[in-house]
Amino acid sequence: MDHQRFARRVHGDVALDVCWNCHAIWFDQYESAQLAPAAVMALFRLIHEHRAQSPRALADTLRCPRCGTMLELTHDMQRNNRLRYHRCTDGHGRLTTFMQFLREKEFVRSLSPPEIESLKATISQVRCSSCGATVDLERDVACSYCRAPLAVLDSAAVEKALAALTETEKTQTRAAPSPTAAAFESLLAAHRLQAQPNWWMREVSATPPSPHAMDLVVAGLALLFDA
């Protein structure tokens, strides 16, 4: 795994172990909650930069890198988002995929049944954002391989998150202007020019036919960061 350091909320930094091949992050206990707003956006951007690399499936048996205990698949909730991760039963931390991290930070949401029907009227297949498998929309409304629901980068949630991160960053740096807050505001301004309901349907309709199914979350990341 690649060792990456990110800013901590109060002071210092958080050292995370990231596997770019598996699209997964190891968080020691409470590390995810300790990430500073700037760190969340830095990790968000790194996930985008590695979007072209298809995730390798996680092993059937996963062990804690701290104590060697077998990790337990855990289902959780973050407000309205359902989460899945593998946790150490001795409390040392958890392994979470990029997709689940984006869900945890509320950048991604599941498509509603009416949205799935609209999508089916336009294209026949999409790529699962969780595992990379192809989802046949004529037959399935979730990934038949990993059972993850169809998901999309939520424009409203991204704008809300960026605004909250900007405000938090400003509050934490009242004594001096914050370059990070300015960067958040620039990104937020750019996003507002694009953020409209069901942007992803416009993106799907405008994309030329391709033998490769579209990943709606990847398309959203590209629209946000490559603008």
PDB file of C-alpha atoms in Angstrom:
ATOM      1  CA  MET A   1       0.000   0.000   0.000  1.00  0.00           C
ATOM      2  CA  ASP A   2       1.067   3.575  -0.646  1.00  0.00           C
ATOM      3  CA  HIS A   3       1.582   5.717   2.482  1.00  0.00           C
ATOM      4  CA  GLN A   4       0.015   9.158   2.086  1.00  0.00           C
ATOM      5  CA  ARG A   5      -0.083  12.004   4.614  1.00  0.00           C
ATOM      6  CA  PHE A   6      -3.046  14.370   4.907  1.00  0.00           C
ATOM      7  CA  ALA A   7      -3.792  17.339   7.155  1.00  0.00           C
ATOM      8  CA  ARG A   8      -5.477  16.613  10.486  1.00  0.00           C
ATOM      9  CA  ARG A   9      -8.399  18.738  11.735  1.00  0.00           C
ATOM     10  CA  VAL A  10      -6.618  20.290  14.721  1.00  0.00           C
ATOM     11  CA  HIS A  11      -2.891  20.028  14.014  1.00  0.00           C
ATOM     12  CA  GLY A  12      -0.387  17.602  12.553  1.00  0.00           C
ATOM     13  CA  ASP A  13      -1.295  15.074   9.904  1.00  0.00           C
ATOM     14  CA  VAL A  14      -2.953  11.722   9.319  1.00  0.00           C
ATOM     15  CA  ALA A  15      -0.966   8.918   7.669  1.00  0.00           C
ATOM     16  CA  LEU A  16      -3.214   6.762   5.488  1.00  0.00           C
ATOM     17  CA  ASP A  17      -2.411   3.545   3.657  1.00  0.00           C
ATOM     18  CA  VAL A  18      -3.894   3.629   0.144  1.00  0.00           C
ATOM     19  CA  CYS A  19      -4.037   0.776  -2.360  1.00  0.00           C
ATOM     20  CA  TRP A  20      -4.453   2.245  -5.845  1.00  0.00           C
ATOM     21  CA  ASN A  21      -4.851  -1.251  -7.362  1.00  0.00           C
ATOM     22  CA  CYS A  22      -7.778  -2.167  -5.105  1.00  0.00           C
ATOM     23  CA  HIS A  23      -9.136   1.396  -4.809  1.00  0.00           C
ATOM     24  CA  ALA A  24      -9.117   1.004  -1.032  1.00  0.00           C
ATOM     25  CA  ILE A  25      -7.972   2.967   2.027  1.00  0.00           C
ATOM     26  CA  TRP A  26      -6.980   1.711   5.454  1.00  0.00           C
ATOM     27  CA  PHE A  27      -8.132   4.039   8.236  1.00  0.00           C
ATOM     28  CA  ASP A  28      -6.838   3.500  11.744  1.00  0.00           C
ATOM     29  CA  GLN A  29      -9.618   4.022  14.285  1.00  0.00           C
ATOM     30  CA  TYR A  30     -11.199   7.514  14.011  1.00  0.00           C
ATOM     31  CA  GLU A  31      -8.788   8.647  11.256  1.00  0.00           C
ATOM     32  CA  SER A  32     -11.538   9.316   8.716  1.00  0.00           C
ATOM     33  CA  ALA A  33     -13.284  11.712  11.111  1.00  0.00           C
ATOM     34  CA  GLN A  34      -9.949  13.421  11.876  1.00  0.00           C
ATOM     35  CA  LEU A  35      -9.291  14.456   8.260  1.00  0.00           C
ATOM     36  CA  ALA A  36      -9.212  18.228   7.806  1.00  0.00           C
ATOM     37  CA  PRO A  37     -11.467  19.710   5.094  1.00  0.00           C
ATOM     38  CA  ALA A  38      -8.417  20.255   2.882  1.00  0.00           C
ATOM     39  CA  ALA A  39      -7.471  16.594   3.361  1.00  0.00           C
ATOM     40  CA  VAL A  40     -10.924  15.403   2.299  1.00  0.00           C
ATOM     41  CA  MET A  41     -10.660  17.385  -0.921  1.00  0.00           C
ATOM     42  CA  ALA A  42      -7.075  16.236  -1.518  1.00  0.00           C
ATOM     43  CA  LEU A  43      -8.155  12.617  -1.191  1.00  0.00           C
ATOM     44  CA  PHE A  44     -11.215  13.327  -3.342  1.00  0.00           C
ATOM     45  CA  ARG A  45      -8.917  14.648  -6.089  1.00  0.00           C
ATOM     46  CA  LEU A  46      -6.504  11.694  -5.800  1.00  0.00           C
ATOM     47  CA  ILE A  47      -9.426   9.301  -6.259  1.00  0.00           C
ATOM     48  CA  HIS A  48     -10.310  11.222  -9.424  1.00  0.00           C
ATOM     49  CA  GLU A  49      -6.721  11.053 -10.695  1.00  0.00           C
ATOM     50  CA  HIS A  50      -6.739   7.251 -10.414  1.00  0.00           C
ATOM     51  CA  ARG A  51     -10.179   6.860 -12.009  1.00  0.00           C
ATOM     52  CA  ALA A  52      -8.847   5.196 -15.193  1.00  0.00           C
ATOM     53  CA  GLN A  53      -7.400   2.246 -13.283  1.00  0.00           C
ATOM     54  CA  SER A  54     -10.035  -0.476 -12.866  1.00  0.00           C
ATOM     55  CA  PRO A  55     -10.225  -1.693  -9.264  1.00  0.00           C
ATOM     56  CA  ARG A  56      -8.896  -5.134  -8.444  1.00  0.00           C
ATOM     57  CA  ALA A  57     -11.363  -7.230  -6.459  1.00  0.00           C
ATOM     58  CA  LEU A  58     -10.681  -7.419  -2.740  1.00  0.00           C
ATOM     59  CA  ALA A  59      -9.520 -10.787  -1.430  1.00  0.00           C
ATOM     60  CA  ASP A  60     -12.108 -13.077   0.137  1.00  0.00           C
ATOM     61  CA  THR A  61     -10.091 -13.075   3.356  1.00  0.00           C
ATOM     62  CA  LEU A  62      -8.740  -9.750   4.626  1.00  0.00           C
ATOM     63  CA  ARG A  63      -6.623  -9.285   7.735  1.00  0.00           C
ATOM     64  CA  CYS A  64      -5.911  -6.272   9.917  1.00  0.00           C
ATOM     65  CA  PRO A  65      -2.478  -4.828   9.074  1.00  0.00           C
ATOM     66  CA  ARG A  66      -1.980  -3.971  12.745  1.00  0.00           C
ATOM     67  CA  CYS A  67      -2.818  -7.250  14.518  1.00  0.00           C
ATOM     68  CA  GLY A  68      -3.519  -9.834  11.810  1.00  0.00           C
ATOM     69  CA  THR A  69      -7.115 -10.443  12.926  1.00  0.00           C
ATOM     70  CA  MET A  70      -9.544 -11.352  10.139  1.00  0.00           C
ATOM     71  CA  LEU A  71     -11.536  -8.282   9.087  1.00  0.00           C
ATOM     72  CA  GLU A  72     -15.297  -8.428   9.394  1.00  0.00           C
ATOM     73  CA  LEU A  73     -17.609  -7.105   6.667  1.00  0.00           C
ATOM     74  CA  THR A  74     -19.705  -4.393   8.297  1.00  0.00           C
ATOM     75  CA  HIS A  75     -22.840  -2.597   7.112  1.00  0.00           C
ATOM     76  CA  ASP A  76     -23.353   0.926   8.425  1.00  0.00           C
ATOM     77  CA  MET A  77     -25.302   4.128   7.751  1.00  0.00           C
ATOM     78  CA  GLN A  78     -24.060   7.697   7.207  1.00  0.00           C
ATOM     79  CA  ARG A  79     -27.257   9.734   7.288  1.00  0.00           C
ATOM     80  CA  ASN A  80     -29.111   8.443   4.193  1.00  0.00           C
ATOM     81  CA  ASN A  81     -26.176   6.576   2.669  1.00  0.00           C
ATOM     82  CA  ARG A  82     -25.638   2.873   3.287  1.00  0.00           C
ATOM     83  CA  LEU A  83     -21.967   1.994   3.795  1.00  0.00           C
ATOM     84  CA  ARG A  84     -19.942  -1.214   3.709  1.00  0.00           C
ATOM     85  CA  TYR A  85     -16.414  -1.675   4.985  1.00  0.00           C
ATOM     86  CA  HIS A  86     -14.185  -4.330   6.543  1.00  0.00           C
ATOM     87  CA  ARG A  87     -13.307  -3.609  10.166  1.00  0.00           C
ATOM     88  CA  CYS A  88     -10.903  -5.013  12.705  1.00  0.00           C
ATOM     89  CA  THR A  89     -12.936  -6.572  15.525  1.00  0.00           C
ATOM     90  CA  ASP A  90     -10.195  -5.521  17.955  1.00  0.00           C
ATOM     91  CA  GLY A  91     -10.797  -1.861  17.089  1.00  0.00           C
ATOM     92  CA  HIS A  92      -7.619  -1.090  15.145  1.00  0.00           C
ATOM     93  CA  GLY A  93      -9.378   0.374  12.099  1.00  0.00           C
ATOM     94  CA  ARG A  94     -11.152  -0.425   8.858  1.00  0.00           C
ATOM     95  CA  LEU A  95     -10.573  -0.981   5.167  1.00  0.00           C
ATOM     96  CA  THR A  96     -12.918   1.007   2.944  1.00  0.00           C
ATOM     97  CA  THR A  97     -13.073   1.354  -0.825  1.00  0.00           C
ATOM     98  CA  PHE A  98     -12.890   4.697  -2.638  1.00  0.00           C
ATOM     99  CA  MET A  99     -16.579   4.390  -3.486  1.00  0.00           C
ATOM    100  CA  GLN A 100     -17.569   3.822   0.143  1.00  0.00           C
ATOM    101  CA  PHE A 101     -15.394   6.769   1.222  1.00  0.00           C
ATOM    102  CA  LEU A 102     -17.249   9.017  -1.259  1.00  0.00           C
ATOM    103  CA  ARG A 103     -20.527   7.712   0.164  1.00  0.00           C
ATOM    104  CA  GLU A 104     -19.356   8.351   3.712  1.00  0.00           C
ATOM    105  CA  LYS A 105     -18.483  11.958   2.844  1.00  0.00           C
ATOM    106  CA  GLU A 106     -21.834  12.272   1.011  1.00  0.00           C
ATOM    107  CA  PHE A 107     -20.400  13.029  -2.423  1.00  0.00           C
ATOM    108  CA  VAL A 108     -22.205  10.024  -3.925  1.00  0.00           C
ATOM    109  CA  ARG A 109     -25.791   8.798  -3.715  1.00  0.00           C
ATOM    110  CA  SER A 110     -27.787   5.894  -5.113  1.00  0.00           C
ATOM    111  CA  LEU A 111     -30.042   6.468  -8.108  1.00  0.00           C
ATOM    112  CA  SER A 112     -33.767   6.448  -7.443  1.00  0.00           C
ATOM    113  CA  PRO A 113     -36.078   4.009  -9.345  1.00  0.00           C
ATOM    114  CA  PRO A 114     -37.416   6.809 -11.649  1.00  0.00           C
ATOM    115  CA  GLU A 115     -33.832   7.878 -12.435  1.00  0.00           C
ATOM    116  CA  ILE A 116     -32.900   4.292 -13.294  1.00  0.00           C
ATOM    117  CA  GLU A 117     -35.893   4.087 -15.649  1.00  0.00           C
ATOM    118  CA  SER A 118     -34.782   7.316 -17.375  1.00  0.00           C
ATOM    119  CA  LEU A 119     -31.285   5.896 -17.700  1.00  0.00           C
ATOM    120  CA  LYS A 120     -32.591   2.639 -19.215  1.00  0.00           C
ATOM    121  CA  ALA A 121     -34.389   4.626 -21.897  1.00  0.00           C
ATOM    122  CA  THR A 122     -31.046   6.074 -23.020  1.00  0.00           C
ATOM    123  CA  ILE A 123     -28.404   3.353 -22.597  1.00  0.00           C
ATOM    124  CA  SER A 124     -28.419  -0.380 -21.947  1.00  0.00           C
ATOM    125  CA  GLN A 125     -25.332  -0.752 -19.740  1.00  0.00           C
ATOM    126  CA  VAL A 126     -23.344   1.125 -17.121  1.00  0.00           C
ATOM    127  CA  ARG A 127     -20.216   0.209 -15.186  1.00  0.00           C
ATOM    128  CA  CYS A 128     -20.499  -0.490 -11.465  1.00  0.00           C
ATOM    129  CA  SER A 129     -18.687   2.247  -9.550  1.00  0.00           C
ATOM    130  CA  SER A 130     -17.902  -0.168  -6.717  1.00  0.00           C
ATOM    131  CA  CYS A 131     -16.281  -3.107  -8.515  1.00  0.00           C
ATOM    132  CA  GLY A 132     -16.063  -2.150 -12.203  1.00  0.00           C
ATOM    133  CA  ALA A 133     -18.395  -4.894 -13.459  1.00  0.00           C
ATOM    134  CA  THR A 134     -20.833  -4.162 -16.286  1.00  0.00           C
ATOM    135  CA  VAL A 135     -24.463  -3.733 -15.204  1.00  0.00           C
ATOM    136  CA  ASP A 136     -27.116  -4.727 -17.754  1.00  0.00           C
ATOM    137  CA  LEU A 137     -29.916  -2.237 -17.171  1.00  0.00           C
ATOM    138  CA  GLU A 138     -32.424  -4.425 -19.031  1.00  0.00           C
ATOM    139  CA  ARG A 139     -31.969  -7.094 -16.390  1.00  0.00           C
ATOM    140  CA  ASP A 140     -30.574  -5.494 -13.214  1.00  0.00           C
ATOM    141  CA  VAL A 141     -31.060  -2.369 -11.102  1.00  0.00           C
ATOM    142  CA  ALA A 142     -27.918  -3.127  -9.067  1.00  0.00           C
ATOM    143  CA  CYS A 143     -24.575  -4.784  -9.764  1.00  0.00           C
ATOM    144  CA  SER A 144     -25.110  -8.527 -10.160  1.00  0.00           C
ATOM    145  CA  TYR A 145     -21.523  -9.159  -9.010  1.00  0.00           C
ATOM    146  CA  CYS A 146     -21.153  -7.096  -5.803  1.00  0.00           C
ATOM    147  CA  ARG A 147     -24.838  -6.069  -5.360  1.00  0.00           C
ATOM    148  CA  ALA A 148     -23.914  -2.398  -5.017  1.00  0.00           C
ATOM    149  CA  PRO A 149     -26.724  -0.007  -6.036  1.00  0.00           C
ATOM    150  CA  LEU A 150     -26.280   2.181  -9.098  1.00  0.00           C
ATOM    151  CA  ALA A 151     -24.724   5.438  -7.942  1.00  0.00           C
ATOM    152  CA  VAL A 152     -23.964   8.916  -9.205  1.00  0.00           C
ATOM    153  CA  LEU A 153     -21.972  11.919  -8.020  1.00  0.00           C
ATOM    154  CA  ASP A 154     -24.651  14.102  -6.471  1.00  0.00           C
ATOM    155  CA  SER A 155     -24.414  17.704  -7.691  1.00  0.00           C
ATOM    156  CA  ALA A 156     -26.401  19.110  -4.780  1.00  0.00           C
ATOM    157  CA  ALA A 157     -24.406  17.108  -2.242  1.00  0.00           C
ATOM    158  CA  VAL A 158     -21.085  18.124  -3.785  1.00  0.00           C
ATOM    159  CA  GLU A 159     -22.050  21.803  -3.721  1.00  0.00           C
ATOM    160  CA  LYS A 160     -23.238  21.505  -0.114  1.00  0.00           C
ATOM    161  CA  ALA A 161     -20.070  19.659   0.914  1.00  0.00           C
ATOM    162  CA  LEU A 162     -17.784  22.164  -0.819  1.00  0.00           C
ATOM    163  CA  ALA A 163     -19.608  25.063   0.824  1.00  0.00           C
ATOM    164  CA  ALA A 164     -19.352  23.405   4.248  1.00  0.00           C
ATOM    165  CA  LEU A 165     -15.670  22.620   3.762  1.00  0.00           C
ATOM    166  CA  THR A 166     -14.992  26.202   2.682  1.00  0.00           C
ATOM    167  CA  GLU A 167     -16.745  27.593   5.748  1.00  0.00           C
ATOM    168  CA  THR A 168     -14.945  25.165   8.071  1.00  0.00           C
ATOM    169  CA  GLU A 169     -11.597  26.062   6.541  1.00  0.00           C
ATOM    170  CA  LYS A 170     -12.305  29.775   6.983  1.00  0.00           C
ATOM    171  CA  THR A 171     -13.304  29.262  10.624  1.00  0.00           C
ATOM    172  CA  GLN A 172     -10.140  27.311  11.351  1.00  0.00           C
ATOM    173  CA  THR A 173      -7.922  30.008   9.814  1.00  0.00           C
ATOM    174  CA  ARG A 174      -9.529  33.263  11.002  1.00  0.00           C
ATOM    175  CA  ALA A 175      -6.178  34.866  11.755  1.00  0.00           C
ATOM    176  CA  ALA A 176      -5.034  34.875   8.143  1.00  0.00           C
ATOM    177  CA  PRO A 177      -6.506  34.364   4.660  1.00  0.00           C
ATOM    178  CA  SER A 178      -6.558  30.681   3.750  1.00  0.00           C
ATOM    179  CA  PRO A 179      -5.289  29.573   0.321  1.00  0.00           C
ATOM    180  CA  THR A 180      -7.172  26.320   0.825  1.00  0.00           C
ATOM    181  CA  ALA A 181     -10.447  28.135   1.440  1.00  0.00           C
ATOM    182  CA  ALA A 182      -9.840  30.197  -1.708  1.00  0.00           C
ATOM    183  CA  ALA A 183      -9.244  27.004  -3.684  1.00  0.00           C
ATOM    184  CA  PHE A 184     -12.484  25.514  -2.315  1.00  0.00           C
ATOM    185  CA  GLU A 185     -14.380  28.652  -3.318  1.00  0.00           C
ATOM    186  CA  SER A 186     -12.968  28.509  -6.860  1.00  0.00           C
ATOM    187  CA  LEU A 187     -13.956  24.860  -7.170  1.00  0.00           C
ATOM    188  CA  LEU A 188     -17.394  25.627  -5.765  1.00  0.00           C
ATOM    189  CA  ALA A 189     -17.886  28.495  -8.238  1.00  0.00           C
ATOM    190  CA  ALA A 190     -16.918  26.234 -11.142  1.00  0.00           C
ATOM    191  CA  HIS A 191     -19.233  23.524  -9.879  1.00  0.00           C
ATOM    192  CA  ARG A 192     -22.190  25.895  -9.646  1.00  0.00           C
ATOM    193  CA  LEU A 193     -21.866  26.624 -13.362  1.00  0.00           C
ATOM    194  CA  GLN A 194     -22.422  22.901 -14.043  1.00  0.00           C
ATOM    195  CA  ALA A 195     -24.680  21.786 -11.216  1.00  0.00           C
ATOM    196  CA  GLN A 196     -28.160  21.157 -12.546  1.00  0.00           C
ATOM    197  CA  PRO A 197     -30.648  18.372 -11.746  1.00  0.00           C
ATOM    198  CA  ASN A 198     -29.854  15.092 -13.483  1.00  0.00           C
ATOM    199  CA  TRP A 199     -26.654  16.448 -15.099  1.00  0.00           C
ATOM    200  CA  TRP A 200     -25.619  12.850 -15.646  1.00  0.00           C
ATOM    201  CA  MET A 201     -28.487  12.260 -18.110  1.00  0.00           C
ATOM    202  CA  ARG A 202     -27.144  15.105 -20.265  1.00  0.00           C
ATOM    203  CA  GLU A 203     -23.666  13.593 -20.019  1.00  0.00           C
ATOM    204  CA  VAL A 204     -24.962  10.153 -21.030  1.00  0.00           C
ATOM    205  CA  SER A 205     -26.935  11.574 -23.960  1.00  0.00           C
ATOM    206  CA  ALA A 206     -23.958  13.614 -25.201  1.00  0.00           C
ATOM    207  CA  THR A 207     -21.448  10.753 -24.991  1.00  0.00           C
ATOM    208  CA  PRO A 208     -20.829   8.939 -28.305  1.00  0.00           C
ATOM    209  CA  PRO A 209     -21.552   5.186 -28.315  1.00  0.00           C
ATOM    210  CA  SER A 210     -18.666   3.187 -26.877  1.00  0.00           C
ATOM    211  CA  PRO A 211     -17.915  -0.514 -26.344  1.00  0.00           C
ATOM    212  CA  HIS A 212     -17.081   0.403 -22.742  1.00  0.00           C
ATOM    213  CA  ALA A 213     -19.928   1.025 -20.298  1.00  0.00           C
ATOM    214  CA  MET A 214     -19.956   4.419 -18.569  1.00  0.00           C
ATOM    215  CA  ASP A 215     -19.208   4.786 -14.857  1.00  0.00           C
ATOM    216  CA  LEU A 216     -21.498   7.600 -13.704  1.00  0.00           C
ATOM    217  CA  VAL A 217     -19.377   8.466 -10.657  1.00  0.00           C
ATOM    218  CA  VAL A 218     -16.203   8.662 -12.763  1.00  0.00           C
ATOM    219  CA  ALA A 219     -18.055  10.859 -15.267  1.00  0.00           C
ATOM    220  CA  GLY A 220     -19.084  13.163 -12.432  1.00  0.00           C
ATOM    221  CA  LEU A 221     -15.537  13.433 -11.104  1.00  0.00           C
ATOM    222  CA  ALA A 222     -14.279  14.308 -14.575  1.00  0.00           C
ATOM    223  CA  LEU A 223     -16.959  16.967 -14.984  1.00  0.00           C
ATOM    224  CA  LEU A 224     -16.026  18.515 -11.640  1.00  0.00           C
ATOM    225  CA  PHE A 225     -12.206  18.429 -11.745  1.00  0.00           C
ATOM    226  CA  ASP A 226     -11.490  18.659 -15.478  1.00  0.00           C
ATOM    227  CA  ALA A 227     -13.702  21.691 -16.120  1.00  0.00           C
TER     228      ALA A 227
END
